[in-house]
Structures are given as C-alpha cells and as structure tokens.
Amino acid sequence: MSILLDADARILIVGITGKFGTFSVKDLAQSQTQVVAGVAPGRSGQTIAGVPVFSSVAAAMTETHANAALIYVPAVVALDAVLETVEAGCPLIAYPGDGLPVLDAMEMRAAALAHGAYLIGPNSPGLISPGKAKLGFMPSFCYRPGPIGVISRSGSLSYEACFRLSQAGLGQTSVIGIGGDPVRGVNAAEAIALFHDDPETRAIIYLGEIGGSEEYALAEYAGRPDAKPSAALLVGRTAPAGKKMGHAAAMIGSHAESWSAKVTALDRAGVVIARDLDGLASAAATALARAMKPAA
Amino acid sequence: MLVTEAHGKVLLRAAAVATPSSQELRSLDEVRACRIDLPVAVKAQVAAGGRGKAGGIRKASSAAELEEAFGAIMAMRFAGEAPASVLVETWLEIERELYLAVAIDSRVGGFNVLYSPRGGVNIEDGPPPLSYPVGLARNFRAHVFRGLLEPVEPDARVRERVISVARRLLDIALANECTTVEINPLVVAKSGALVAADAKIVLDEAAAFRRAETAAAIATTREKADRGIRLCEEANLMLVWLDGEIGLISGGAGMTMAAMDAIDSAGAQPACFLDVSGNPTPAGFGLAFDLLDRAPKVKGILVSMFGGGLHTDRVAKTLVELLGKRTSVKPVTLRLNGTRSDLATTILRDGGHQNHATLEAAVADIVKRVAEVRR
C-alpha cells in the first residue's frame, strides 16, 4: 500500500504541450508511471510522446479513464484548470506551480473538498509512491520502496532528505509534498491521517520549516495513544524573524511560528527530533525501531 | 508585503472602518500647515513591526512639540528602514483597547478571525486571542462569531460592533487580496464607537499580476531595497542578508535553510540566504558570486547544490568558467550532489576544484578555511 497513488495510476497532464508538460511525459515514462492523456485547449487530436491530447479534461477522462491529474499551467490560469479538473470528476490532482494568489489556493482547496477530491499543492513537487507511480517532477533516483511515510513542506529538502533515507536503507511508502505556500490542498493533518490509515506505513517523517502552524498538527497527532511513531526535521533554526525565507509561508511572524516553539511542542509530544539534516536518518531509524518494537 | 499604517488606513476608510482624523506629512512645510486639532499622535510610517516599542510614536500638544517630534522620528531607523513620512492623528480618548484581525491561517485553509478584549502593544504576552476559523470569506456568519464572542466579551454593544467591523475586514481582505488585516488596538472611544488606532495590512504579492495597487507597492519597495536584493529579484534569485560571514549559495528554500543550519552547527554563521534554483545559469551564478565577492562581511563562499531536476554537470561547467575568471581571493568550497554528480566531480577536478561529497563535509571545509583567513 501507499497513500493516494498506486501502481494502477492512470495520469493525465493538463498543459502537456508546454515545456514542463513535455519533460514530464518522458520523465514519468521512466518512472513506471502510466500517462494516458494530455489536455491542451485547441490541440485535440495531436500526440505528445505517444500520449493523445484532448481539448478538455472531461473529454480526456471519458476517453482514457484517467484517475489522477498533474497540472502544469501558469498561476494566472491555475484556478480555472484545477476547477475544470475537479468538476470533471478527477479524484487526485497535483498542482505544483508556485506564485499562486492565496485567494485562488483557498478556492482550489474548497472545490477539492466539496468534490471529495485530493489536491496536492500549490508550490510542491507532487506525490510519489516509490516503485509504483509518481505524480510530480521529483527526481526518482532519490527514492526507494519501504515502510516510511514522508511529508514535506519543501521540494528541495525532500529530495535530499529522501536520498539520504534511501541510502541508509530507509525506504518510503509515499512521499507527499504539501507545499511551501500558506494555503494548500492536502495539509499536514490530512497527510498524517492518510499515513495513519495506510497499513504499510510504519513511521511518519515530517520535513517542516519555520513560519505557519502546520507542524502543530503533528504534535497533536503524536500525542494520541494510537499514533504511529514519528520523527521531524524542521529547517530555519538560524533564520531571523520577520524575513521571508524563499517560501511564501516561511516567515516567523510570531513566537509560535519560530523553530524553537515548534520543536519544543514536537519534542514534548514524543516526536523524534533531528536537529540537522545530518541527524535525519538516525532519527528516522529511531522512530522506525519504535514501530517494530512496541513499548510494553 | 506589509504596507504602511497610512496606506492601510486608506483601505480601512474605503470600507467604512472608522479611523482618527489624520494627515500624512513628509516635510517641515507640511508640518507647519497641518490643521489637525492638538494634541496629536505623531507616528513613524515604516513597513516594519515593533515601531511603538522603538519610540516611533509620540504625543505632541503644541505646534513646537509637533515640529520636534517630526524631526526626531524622521531621523530614526526601524529595522534599518528610514520612515518615508509621519502620520499625525487626533489623540484618542481611550475607554478600552481591543484586538481584531483577519489573517490567512494554514491549518484553517483560509481566513481566521482573531479577537481579544484586551489589545495593545503587549498582545503577545497575554492569553491567545479568540479564534474563529472562517475559511473562505463568504462562510463568515455573524451568529457563529457572536456565539464565540459571548463568553469572551461581556459588553453586548461592543460585541455587535466588533462583529460588523470583522465583516468589513474580510471585505477588505477579499477586495485587496490581503493575507492579514489587523487592527491593534481597535479603540473603544468614550462615545462607544470603535476606532482603528493602527492598521497592519499585508498584501498578497502573488496577486500583483491582477492588483495594480499591489504591483505599485512592490515596485516602490524594490526601489528602496538594497542593490543586491533588487538585482536578485530581477534575476529570479532569492536573497536575504544575514549577520554571519559564510556566503551561502544553494538551491531551493528548504535546502538553503538546511545549509544555514548546518553552518551554525559547525560553529559559524551564514552571511546570507541565497537561493539560485530559479536561475541556475551562468548569469545567475555570476550575479551570486559578484554580490558575495563585493560584500565585505562575506569571508568565504559555499556553493551547495543538490541536483534533482537540475543537472549538476552543467552547474560544474558554469562554476569552472566563473572561478577561472574570478579575481576575488575569498575561499570557495563546492558541493554538487545528485543528478550527474559523478560527471560534475570529474569536470570540477579537471578544472582544479574539489567536489565535496556531502553538505556536512563542505560546511566543515569552508568554516575551517574562513577561520584560517581570519588568523
């Protein structure tokens, strides 16, 4: 098992004729992932690397029975593309783009919830279930199958972190990028719930950062008696308050958003803390060992 | 981006939220022509927090005091920023200070309405404000908010006025695409009316493509910004200056912060957060090196890139060319890992440079070399 994305994934790419879309078709083909359709208005009847192109998501869904969508369109038209995909009945959607107005992110999230669909992003590399399928553009060589569920606010950090976990023999069930923006589709609490319900996931690794409040969802979860063991690495320990560190949401605006406040809450709740990237693999191994040998 | 109080109050008034009579003053001539009744509050206009505690707000009871306060405040700096103007306002007779805000909250997935019956400068020291998770602005319901307010705010008249101001703040946030609209303090005047004594409004920069006012505010800030930050924004690099001495060039927000933390763990401090992932080309790296080589506080440079989509062999070629032409003698440590890093290592070695295998080894190397330079 894995979360949301399995070997039976049939992916459609909205914006398949763009630079990212065409790159992604080839990249997914090398990652055992089936791309069954592309969407580009006015380009119906064409093919991109053997994949048929349709003018609308509804037409692509009807013809190909796609069950997941990857949306590569600019922020200016992203809300329209996501609404079209949600309303066409697609149950799983990744929108990796950044620079999305937060009001549009709120509308996307609300539309996905209203239709019972899962939206991943914005500002995220997507979702991968190693050895099964990939719905995104993360580098496949960083991942290998295994018992750890990974949640990350940062794309770049998740690549290197998972590369290190894989090298240490700590493979992953799924790795979900919840994104660096303040409003997102699947959020930390929802990703945690998905991993909690996945029988193959034995431990949860959370890669977070300063700013926002998502990390407290993990602290609340870890305090539950039935919680799976978890470990966390939060970056930005040395970031000054009041400065945006690249991500729209990575800014310390109040004490609760600081590294020390979040780490204190996680530590109290029993989450294994990695102070640095260097300590991540051992923290993950500690959490996994707790899963293998339940406390008496 | 945070706008000034004066700008914020223009947005408040446009939505019929009461503010004190005020005038924004930029010169001594304007101060002398000011017609606001004394006494007045004289307030520095800067887009930075902590202004009151830093002495940026004064009371003036005479024309002479007003002139003196204007001169003193304009000479001050707030988090490095010079005030562009002062706002002069009627001094308010305060019955009570409240706190009211609407702000984007990640766990709510939208707007959160926050209220405290005791606002003012020490709001962070008190109990956390009441929170009404609204989500989409159109889901705001007065009766739900009223139910939450009843145990917290015993004065029914204040309660009803707070509810109506909260709805207006949501209207402002929607109409202007704001991520925060905060009034602290929201003053209960002697008459019972609620008056916004301050305004902290944050515009969503991502909406600049469809909000002319946001685009204009970004352009104004960019003009005032440090040359390096301006150049980086134009070149699609992300730069934040920090207090240390290790110039850090990295890729991706999360990995750049992870590298900053690794430098701290090795006993040194980063001089900057510089993310080149938006433009990992000869032009992007060229600008990054130029800025760090010129900055006196930077004593050494660490380039740490993990290639995901990025091909590190291309980065290696770029770096060999750049370093070949470079005249600065500041030490440089390189670490390229990930996609095609074997090729990158070969290219760097042929160019006379070492590729460090891990972030930690590279950090240890640059920290040691910077320490040697200082000796």
XYZ file of C-alpha atoms in Angstrom:
671
model
C 0.000 0.000 0.000
C 0.857 3.668 -0.157
C -1.226 6.811 0.113
C -3.442 8.117 -2.691
C -1.182 6.932 -5.526
C -0.640 3.303 -6.518
C 0.632 1.201 -9.421
C -2.806 1.438 -11.078
C -2.464 5.219 -11.532
C -3.578 6.486 -14.948
C -2.307 10.008 -15.243
C -3.441 12.911 -17.367
C -1.325 16.016 -17.781
C -3.045 19.379 -18.144
C -0.729 21.689 -20.084
C 1.025 18.752 -21.749
C 2.250 20.814 -24.725
C 4.261 23.219 -22.550
C 7.938 22.822 -21.638
C 7.224 21.234 -18.260
C 4.451 19.064 -19.674
C 6.597 17.513 -22.392
C 9.503 16.990 -19.963
C 7.138 15.312 -17.517
C 5.701 12.847 -20.064
C 9.191 11.444 -20.692
C 10.221 11.591 -17.037
C 7.088 9.726 -15.869
C 7.563 7.080 -18.577
C 10.965 6.329 -16.992
C 9.346 6.036 -13.552
C 6.952 3.144 -14.307
C 4.111 5.660 -14.424
C 1.358 5.435 -16.991
C 0.482 8.721 -18.676
C -2.754 8.127 -20.576
C -3.798 11.590 -21.724
C -2.854 15.202 -22.126
C -5.027 18.303 -22.169
C -4.333 21.467 -24.149
C -7.262 23.558 -25.407
C -7.330 23.655 -29.218
C -4.734 20.876 -29.589
C -7.129 17.913 -29.633
C -6.031 15.067 -31.964
C -2.292 15.667 -31.509
C 0.010 13.324 -29.598
C 2.969 14.187 -27.346
C 5.473 11.314 -26.998
C 2.669 8.939 -27.978
C 0.169 10.382 -25.493
C -3.148 11.585 -27.015
C -4.060 15.227 -26.440
C -7.623 16.375 -25.701
C -9.198 19.842 -25.617
C -10.846 19.401 -22.223
C -10.292 17.408 -19.053
C -13.820 15.953 -19.310
C -13.091 14.583 -22.807
C -9.759 13.126 -21.648
C -11.381 11.480 -18.619
C -14.183 9.957 -20.709
C -11.848 8.573 -23.368
C -8.978 7.316 -21.218
C -10.395 6.681 -17.710
C -7.578 8.710 -16.184
C -7.680 8.697 -12.369
C -5.057 11.315 -11.485
C -4.072 14.674 -12.939
C -0.873 16.675 -12.999
C -1.464 20.326 -13.835
C 1.317 22.373 -15.444
C -0.195 25.765 -16.210
C 0.852 29.270 -15.075
C -0.577 30.752 -11.864
C -2.740 33.186 -13.858
C -4.937 30.323 -15.150
C -4.293 27.715 -12.450
C -7.593 28.127 -10.588
C -9.541 27.600 -13.815
C -7.541 24.475 -14.670
C -7.974 22.976 -11.194
C -11.723 23.730 -11.116
C -12.139 22.113 -14.536
C -10.279 19.017 -13.373
C -12.152 18.753 -10.060
C -15.516 19.195 -11.774
C -14.634 16.591 -14.410
C -14.548 14.119 -11.514
C -10.814 13.543 -11.205
C -10.193 12.221 -7.671
C -6.484 13.110 -7.327
C -4.852 16.300 -8.596
C -1.395 17.796 -8.208
C -0.789 21.486 -8.938
C 2.966 22.006 -8.459
C 3.155 25.670 -9.575
C 4.273 28.490 -7.316
C 3.353 32.184 -7.161
C -0.345 31.390 -6.810
C -2.525 34.084 -5.154
C -3.681 32.782 -1.797
C -7.353 33.519 -2.581
C -7.066 31.120 -5.533
C -5.448 28.473 -3.340
C -8.392 28.802 -0.920
C -10.895 28.322 -3.758
C -8.976 25.280 -5.066
C -8.910 23.702 -1.635
C -12.632 24.329 -1.083
C -13.551 22.930 -4.525
C -11.485 19.775 -3.976
C -13.050 19.213 -0.539
C -16.572 19.768 -1.917
C -15.986 17.122 -4.617
C -14.186 14.662 -2.360
C -11.002 15.030 -4.406
C -7.444 15.234 -3.079
C -5.464 18.269 -4.230
C -1.693 18.336 -3.741
C -0.016 21.746 -3.879
C 0.402 24.528 -4.809
C 4.184 25.057 -4.694
C 5.028 21.352 -4.335
C 6.862 18.709 -6.382
C 3.811 16.426 -6.026
C 3.456 12.895 -4.715
C 5.489 9.722 -5.279
C 4.898 6.143 -4.187
C 8.350 4.690 -4.896
C 8.385 1.668 -7.187
C 4.711 2.237 -8.050
C 3.956 5.621 -9.560
C 4.826 9.281 -9.500
C 2.517 12.287 -9.785
C 5.008 15.120 -9.967
C 8.519 16.039 -11.049
C 10.702 14.936 -8.140
C 13.922 13.109 -9.132
C 13.089 9.377 -8.971
C 16.632 8.266 -8.029
C 16.203 9.754 -4.539
C 13.506 7.264 -3.566
C 13.128 3.557 -2.868
C 10.198 1.497 -1.569
C 9.965 0.917 2.174
C 7.938 1.475 5.360
C 8.295 5.240 5.934
C 5.717 7.880 5.051
C 7.263 11.279 4.335
C 5.515 14.668 4.449
C 7.411 17.763 3.298
C 6.786 21.495 3.024
C 9.868 21.904 0.828
C 10.639 20.243 -2.500
C 14.411 20.661 -2.441
C 14.680 19.451 1.146
C 12.536 16.377 0.414
C 14.828 15.305 -2.470
C 17.978 15.354 -0.419
C 16.298 14.062 2.740
C 14.789 11.079 0.892
C 18.091 10.470 -0.926
C 19.757 10.174 2.484
C 16.965 7.973 3.883
C 17.172 5.680 0.846
C 20.960 5.433 1.151
C 20.503 4.467 4.804
C 18.132 1.685 3.750
C 15.050 3.545 4.938
C 12.636 3.321 2.011
C 9.309 5.105 1.671
C 5.661 4.087 1.174
C 4.821 7.505 -0.236
C 6.379 10.966 -0.144
C 3.942 13.860 -0.298
C 4.951 17.477 -0.864
C 2.325 19.578 0.905
C 3.945 22.726 -0.442
C 5.536 25.959 0.718
C 2.505 28.247 0.450
C 0.258 29.239 3.359
C -2.905 27.604 1.942
C -2.681 24.166 0.398
C -4.774 21.244 -0.757
C -3.853 18.243 1.388
C -2.377 19.777 4.561
C -0.188 18.267 7.262
C -3.105 16.989 9.359
C -4.730 15.323 6.342
C -1.453 13.787 5.135
C -0.827 12.418 8.633
C -4.329 10.872 8.671
C -3.656 9.194 5.303
C -0.378 7.694 6.531
C -2.023 6.671 9.799
C -4.608 4.659 7.840
C -2.037 3.071 5.492
C -1.099 -0.343 6.945
C 2.301 -0.423 5.214
C 3.440 2.884 6.671
C 5.198 2.080 9.957
C 6.605 5.510 10.805
C 5.993 9.097 9.670
C 8.788 11.538 8.860
C 7.881 15.225 8.748
C 10.099 17.758 6.974
C 8.977 21.201 8.071
C 10.215 24.721 8.477
C 9.683 27.995 10.290
C 6.519 30.030 9.718
C 2.882 28.950 9.738
C 1.361 26.402 12.071
C 1.285 23.064 10.186
C 3.856 21.456 12.494
C 1.413 21.627 15.413
C -0.793 19.123 13.565
C 1.988 16.566 14.006
C 2.400 17.470 17.687
C -1.343 16.878 18.212
C -1.212 13.567 16.346
C 1.879 12.301 18.152
C 0.135 12.832 21.481
C -2.587 10.308 20.570
C -2.270 6.867 22.169
C -2.697 5.115 18.793
C -0.238 7.326 16.907
C 2.414 5.763 14.700
C 5.944 6.788 15.719
C 7.227 9.893 14.005
C 10.363 11.958 13.507
C 10.741 15.534 12.328
C 13.373 17.778 10.824
C 12.500 21.476 10.835
C 14.779 23.848 8.929
C 15.290 27.562 9.544
C 16.715 27.316 13.087
C 19.048 30.186 12.159
C 16.527 32.269 10.184
C 15.779 35.759 11.528
C 12.214 36.766 12.449
C 10.217 38.892 10.023
C 12.080 37.811 6.861
C 10.531 35.604 4.208
C 12.933 32.722 3.534
C 12.042 31.874 -0.063
C 8.730 30.141 0.567
C 5.664 32.354 0.911
C 4.886 30.725 4.274
C 8.447 30.519 5.646
C 8.444 33.622 7.816
C 8.492 33.922 11.587
C 5.687 36.373 12.391
C 5.069 35.320 15.993
C 6.737 33.181 18.647
C 4.531 30.185 17.774
C 5.973 30.260 14.250
C 9.577 30.038 15.445
C 11.817 26.972 15.236
C 12.197 26.630 18.990
C 8.457 26.852 19.764
C 7.619 24.195 17.189
C 10.474 21.860 18.127
C 9.542 22.165 21.808
C 5.931 21.183 21.048
C 7.010 18.238 18.858
C 9.576 17.049 21.373
C 7.007 17.145 24.205
C 4.595 15.117 22.109
C 7.229 12.402 21.658
C 8.319 13.120 18.085
C 11.972 12.165 17.482
C 13.737 15.434 16.565
C 16.535 15.690 14.013
C 18.344 18.946 14.763
C 20.013 18.871 11.347
C 19.789 17.113 8.021
C 22.813 15.168 9.286
C 20.717 13.635 12.066
C 17.694 12.783 9.931
C 18.459 9.167 9.026
C 19.201 8.209 12.635
C 16.046 9.983 13.865
C 14.029 8.115 11.236
C 15.655 4.828 12.230
C 14.799 5.513 15.889
C 11.145 6.145 15.007
C 11.027 3.017 12.865
C 12.576 0.923 15.630
C 9.773 2.072 17.946
C 7.264 0.816 15.375
C 8.967 -2.570 15.170
C 9.203 -2.995 18.950
C 6.079 -1.552 20.518
C 6.571 -0.345 24.079
C 5.247 -2.761 26.702
C 4.047 42.615 1.740
C 3.388 44.802 4.745
C 2.182 48.296 3.823
C 2.484 51.401 5.982
C -0.161 52.321 8.518
C -1.166 55.357 6.403
C -1.691 53.126 3.349
C -3.570 50.587 5.461
C -5.881 53.249 6.866
C -6.802 54.395 3.364
C -8.033 50.822 2.761
C -9.891 50.797 6.113
C -11.679 54.084 5.422
C -12.685 52.920 1.940
C -14.564 50.065 3.663
C -16.147 52.410 6.246
C -13.999 51.367 9.205
C -13.579 54.460 11.411
C -10.075 55.878 11.851
C -8.938 59.032 13.700
C -8.671 62.313 11.735
C -5.214 62.214 10.244
C -2.749 63.740 7.836
C 0.395 62.190 6.351
C 3.313 64.638 6.478
C 6.588 64.459 4.534
C 8.210 67.862 5.097
C 8.508 70.606 7.701
C 6.387 72.878 5.477
C 3.621 70.309 5.572
C 4.021 70.028 9.358
C 3.585 73.820 9.741
C 0.466 73.769 7.554
C -1.058 70.822 9.460
C -4.650 71.528 10.586
C -5.285 68.543 12.906
C -6.539 69.624 16.377
C -3.966 69.267 19.168
C -2.973 67.143 20.989
C -1.943 64.646 18.333
C -0.176 61.313 17.977
C 2.889 61.540 15.705
C 3.696 58.162 14.145
C 6.601 56.940 12.025
C 5.471 55.413 8.703
C 7.538 52.303 8.116
C 6.638 48.860 6.853
C 8.140 47.144 9.909
C 6.789 45.921 13.230
C 7.791 46.998 16.752
C 7.561 50.702 15.881
C 5.852 51.758 19.119
C 8.318 49.979 21.384
C 11.209 51.519 19.378
C 9.960 55.066 20.125
C 8.370 55.744 16.761
C 5.117 57.047 18.242
C 4.997 60.344 20.195
C 2.407 62.703 21.613
C 2.542 66.394 20.678
C 0.434 69.019 22.478
C 1.746 72.144 20.740
C 2.954 73.216 17.312
C 6.522 73.303 18.629
C 6.265 69.773 20.019
C 4.854 68.572 16.713
C 7.817 70.015 14.798
C 10.248 68.496 17.247
C 8.580 65.055 17.106
C 8.559 65.150 13.304
C 12.299 65.900 13.152
C 13.174 63.257 15.729
C 11.102 60.495 14.116
C 12.321 61.191 10.576
C 15.906 60.787 11.833
C 15.180 57.350 13.312
C 15.647 53.933 11.664
C 13.331 50.949 12.175
C 14.887 47.553 11.341
C 17.222 49.534 9.087
C 14.397 51.388 7.373
C 14.025 55.197 7.308
C 10.457 56.465 7.664
C 9.106 57.949 4.419
C 6.676 60.159 6.352
C 4.876 60.592 9.653
C 1.172 60.203 10.256
C -0.327 62.880 12.523
C -3.590 61.889 14.167
C -6.072 63.277 16.666
C -5.102 61.989 20.129
C -7.797 59.450 21.062
C -9.615 59.382 24.409
C -9.447 55.673 25.084
C -12.043 53.742 27.048
C -10.595 50.325 26.228
C -8.229 48.748 23.681
C -9.358 45.677 21.688
C -7.553 43.444 19.202
C -9.252 42.379 15.964
C -7.673 40.749 12.928
C -8.404 38.575 9.936
C -5.437 36.550 8.764
C -4.698 33.602 6.499
C -4.051 30.517 8.609
C -2.567 27.404 7.048
C -4.400 24.983 9.322
C -7.730 26.728 8.655
C -7.049 26.662 4.912
C -8.235 30.250 4.697
C -9.151 33.184 6.896
C -9.099 33.098 10.651
C -10.794 35.905 12.615
C -8.956 36.748 15.838
C -10.324 38.804 18.717
C -9.079 39.795 22.123
C -10.923 42.077 24.583
C -7.503 43.338 25.707
C -5.434 44.629 22.778
C -2.426 46.918 22.680
C 1.337 46.574 22.404
C 1.622 43.616 24.763
C -0.917 41.408 22.973
C 1.653 38.612 22.517
C 2.265 38.401 26.277
C -1.395 37.802 27.158
C -3.595 34.745 26.587
C -4.029 33.820 22.898
C -6.872 35.679 21.190
C -10.209 34.052 20.421
C -10.105 32.366 17.039
C -12.999 31.948 14.601
C -11.836 29.752 11.685
C -13.849 31.075 8.731
C -12.009 29.629 5.711
C -13.494 31.280 2.640
C -14.638 34.822 3.464
C -18.150 34.025 2.244
C -18.502 31.470 5.057
C -18.403 34.193 7.741
C -21.555 34.013 9.860
C -22.338 36.766 12.385
C -24.311 34.395 14.611
C -21.445 31.908 14.802
C -18.966 34.665 15.686
C -21.452 36.076 18.240
C -21.691 32.687 19.916
C -17.904 32.539 20.215
C -17.663 36.140 21.453
C -20.286 35.888 24.206
C -18.063 34.169 26.818
C -15.106 36.457 25.975
C -16.718 39.879 25.502
C -19.444 40.656 28.067
C -20.398 44.071 26.618
C -23.160 43.332 24.072
C -22.794 46.727 22.383
C -19.063 46.215 21.819
C -19.734 42.656 20.642
C -22.136 43.744 17.917
C -19.769 46.466 16.730
C -16.859 44.025 16.654
C -18.916 41.637 14.505
C -19.669 44.371 11.994
C -16.029 45.546 11.837
C -14.863 41.915 11.393
C -17.070 41.524 8.334
C -15.629 44.734 6.880
C -12.085 43.494 7.466
C -12.932 40.350 5.494
C -14.361 42.559 2.715
C -11.069 44.498 2.675
C -9.017 41.282 2.581
C -11.048 39.993 -0.378
C -11.199 43.226 -2.343
C -7.486 43.990 -1.983
C -6.141 40.409 -1.744
C -4.629 40.744 1.726
C -3.203 37.914 3.809
C -3.509 39.933 7.047
C -5.753 42.839 8.089
C -5.004 43.525 11.743
C -6.208 46.364 13.956
C -4.319 46.640 17.218
C -5.557 48.491 19.055
C -9.153 48.800 17.983
C -10.152 51.540 20.385
C -13.473 51.781 22.206
C -13.906 55.572 22.267
C -15.733 57.468 25.046
C -18.752 57.610 22.700
C -18.752 53.805 22.458
C -17.713 53.879 18.803
C -14.899 51.577 17.602
C -11.974 53.408 16.014
C -8.966 51.791 14.319
C -5.974 53.392 16.026
C -3.496 51.335 13.994
C -3.555 49.218 10.826
C -1.307 46.332 9.863
C -2.189 45.165 6.376
C -0.224 42.594 4.384
C -0.891 42.415 0.629
C -0.536 39.103 -1.205
C 2.427 39.694 -3.531
C 1.410 36.750 -5.707
C -1.717 38.687 -6.708
C 0.300 41.576 -8.186
C -0.494 40.400 -11.729
C -4.140 41.418 -11.211
C -3.877 44.102 -8.467
C -2.354 47.338 -9.691
C -2.051 48.683 -6.153
C -0.043 45.627 -5.030
C 2.214 45.863 -8.088
C 2.836 49.558 -7.328
C 3.639 48.822 -3.671
C 6.139 46.113 -4.710
C 7.796 48.491 -7.199
C 8.160 51.197 -4.524
C 9.712 48.732 -2.066
C 12.108 47.451 -4.711
C 13.345 50.989 -5.436
C 14.211 51.434 -1.771
C 15.757 47.965 -1.414
C 19.450 47.123 -1.102
C 21.112 46.942 -4.550
C 21.868 43.229 -4.206
C 18.326 42.310 -3.271
C 16.990 44.355 -6.186
C 19.359 42.711 -8.687
C 18.493 39.262 -7.360
C 14.763 39.867 -7.626
C 15.209 40.978 -11.217
C 17.319 37.878 -11.978
C 14.892 35.486 -10.227
C 17.293 34.686 -7.354
C 16.176 34.909 -3.737
C 18.496 36.817 -1.384
C 18.184 37.608 2.316
C 21.226 39.145 4.024
C 22.145 37.634 7.400
C 24.720 38.514 10.058
C 27.445 35.877 9.561
C 30.463 35.573 7.292
C 29.894 32.467 5.163
C 28.358 33.443 1.821
C 25.901 30.648 1.035
C 24.742 29.821 -2.496
C 22.238 26.990 -2.554
C 19.187 25.646 -4.355
C 15.618 25.591 -3.046
C 14.219 27.365 0.019
C 14.222 24.310 2.293
C 17.735 23.143 1.350
C 19.124 26.672 1.670
C 17.735 26.875 5.214
C 19.090 23.379 5.942
C 22.540 24.570 4.803
C 22.267 27.698 7.009
C 21.517 25.456 9.981
C 24.434 23.142 9.100
C 26.790 26.160 9.077
C 25.508 27.095 12.541
C 26.069 23.534 13.768
C 29.677 23.755 12.553
C 30.241 26.815 14.738
C 29.970 29.590 12.126
C 27.136 31.743 10.765
C 25.756 32.279 7.255
C 26.104 35.742 5.698
C 23.074 35.214 3.518
C 20.273 33.035 2.272
C 20.849 32.949 -1.489
C 18.706 30.530 -3.484
C 19.746 30.298 -7.144
C 17.345 27.485 -8.092
C 15.178 29.978 -10.008
C 18.061 30.760 -12.378
C 20.923 28.203 -12.142
C 22.634 29.599 -15.254
C 25.977 31.354 -15.867
C 24.105 34.673 -15.415
C 22.515 33.569 -12.120
C 25.710 32.143 -10.588
C 27.657 35.104 -11.985
C 25.451 37.570 -10.140
C 25.603 35.474 -6.950
C 29.440 35.423 -6.946
C 29.657 39.103 -7.878
C 27.457 40.128 -4.922
C 29.229 37.892 -2.395
C 32.730 38.809 -3.630
C 31.884 42.517 -3.227
C 30.242 42.194 0.204
C 32.917 42.994 2.842
C 31.300 40.833 5.534
C 31.486 37.700 3.355
C 34.807 35.955 4.158
C 34.258 32.779 2.183
C 31.698 31.207 -0.160
C 29.968 27.831 -0.028
C 28.144 26.548 -3.105
C 25.934 23.613 -2.187
C 23.536 22.270 -4.801
C 21.600 19.028 -4.800
C 20.593 18.163 -8.349
C 17.049 16.950 -8.606
C 15.786 18.244 -11.923
C 18.987 20.271 -12.129
C 21.928 18.657 -13.984
C 24.953 19.173 -11.755
C 27.416 18.650 -14.618
C 26.079 21.842 -16.208
C 26.492 23.653 -12.897
C 30.052 22.298 -12.666
C 30.926 23.693 -16.113
C 29.442 27.060 -15.174
C 31.410 27.145 -11.916
C 34.734 26.185 -13.542
C 34.341 29.026 -16.050
C 33.264 31.548 -13.423
C 36.001 30.652 -10.954
C 38.598 30.801 -13.758
C 37.771 34.457 -14.427
C 37.224 35.451 -10.819
C 39.683 37.894 -9.183
C 38.498 37.701 -5.565
C 40.723 35.671 -3.216
C 37.934 34.705 -0.818
C 37.977 30.918 -0.363
C 35.284 28.927 -2.213
C 34.062 25.426 -1.307
C 31.925 23.400 -3.685
C 29.467 20.604 -3.177
C 27.410 19.252 -6.071
C 25.421 16.113 -5.415
C 22.518 14.328 -7.101
C 21.780 14.120 -10.831
C 25.014 13.526 -12.838
C 27.226 14.356 -9.867
C 29.907 11.832 -10.986
C 30.338 13.890 -14.146
C 30.290 17.080 -12.088
C 33.087 15.785 -9.866
C 35.222 14.998 -12.938
C 34.569 18.391 -14.510
C 35.446 20.180 -11.272
C 38.612 18.089 -10.772
C 39.770 18.798 -14.340
C 39.195 22.488 -13.570
C 41.320 22.237 -10.440
C 38.487 22.193 -7.902
C 37.419 19.660 -5.316
C 33.822 18.434 -5.135
C 32.846 17.605 -1.573
C 30.668 14.541 -1.195
C 28.283 15.815 1.458
C 26.874 19.082 2.740
C 28.495 18.447 6.129
C 31.986 17.885 4.659
C 31.670 21.028 2.558
C 30.480 23.113 5.507
C 33.363 21.864 7.667
C 35.814 22.779 4.884
C 34.591 26.355 4.346
C 34.330 27.039 8.094
C 37.942 25.879 8.549
C 39.231 27.929 5.615
C 37.435 31.090 6.739
C 38.909 30.647 10.212
C 42.395 30.383 8.615
C 41.832 33.590 6.603
C 40.949 35.478 9.783
C 44.049 34.322 11.589
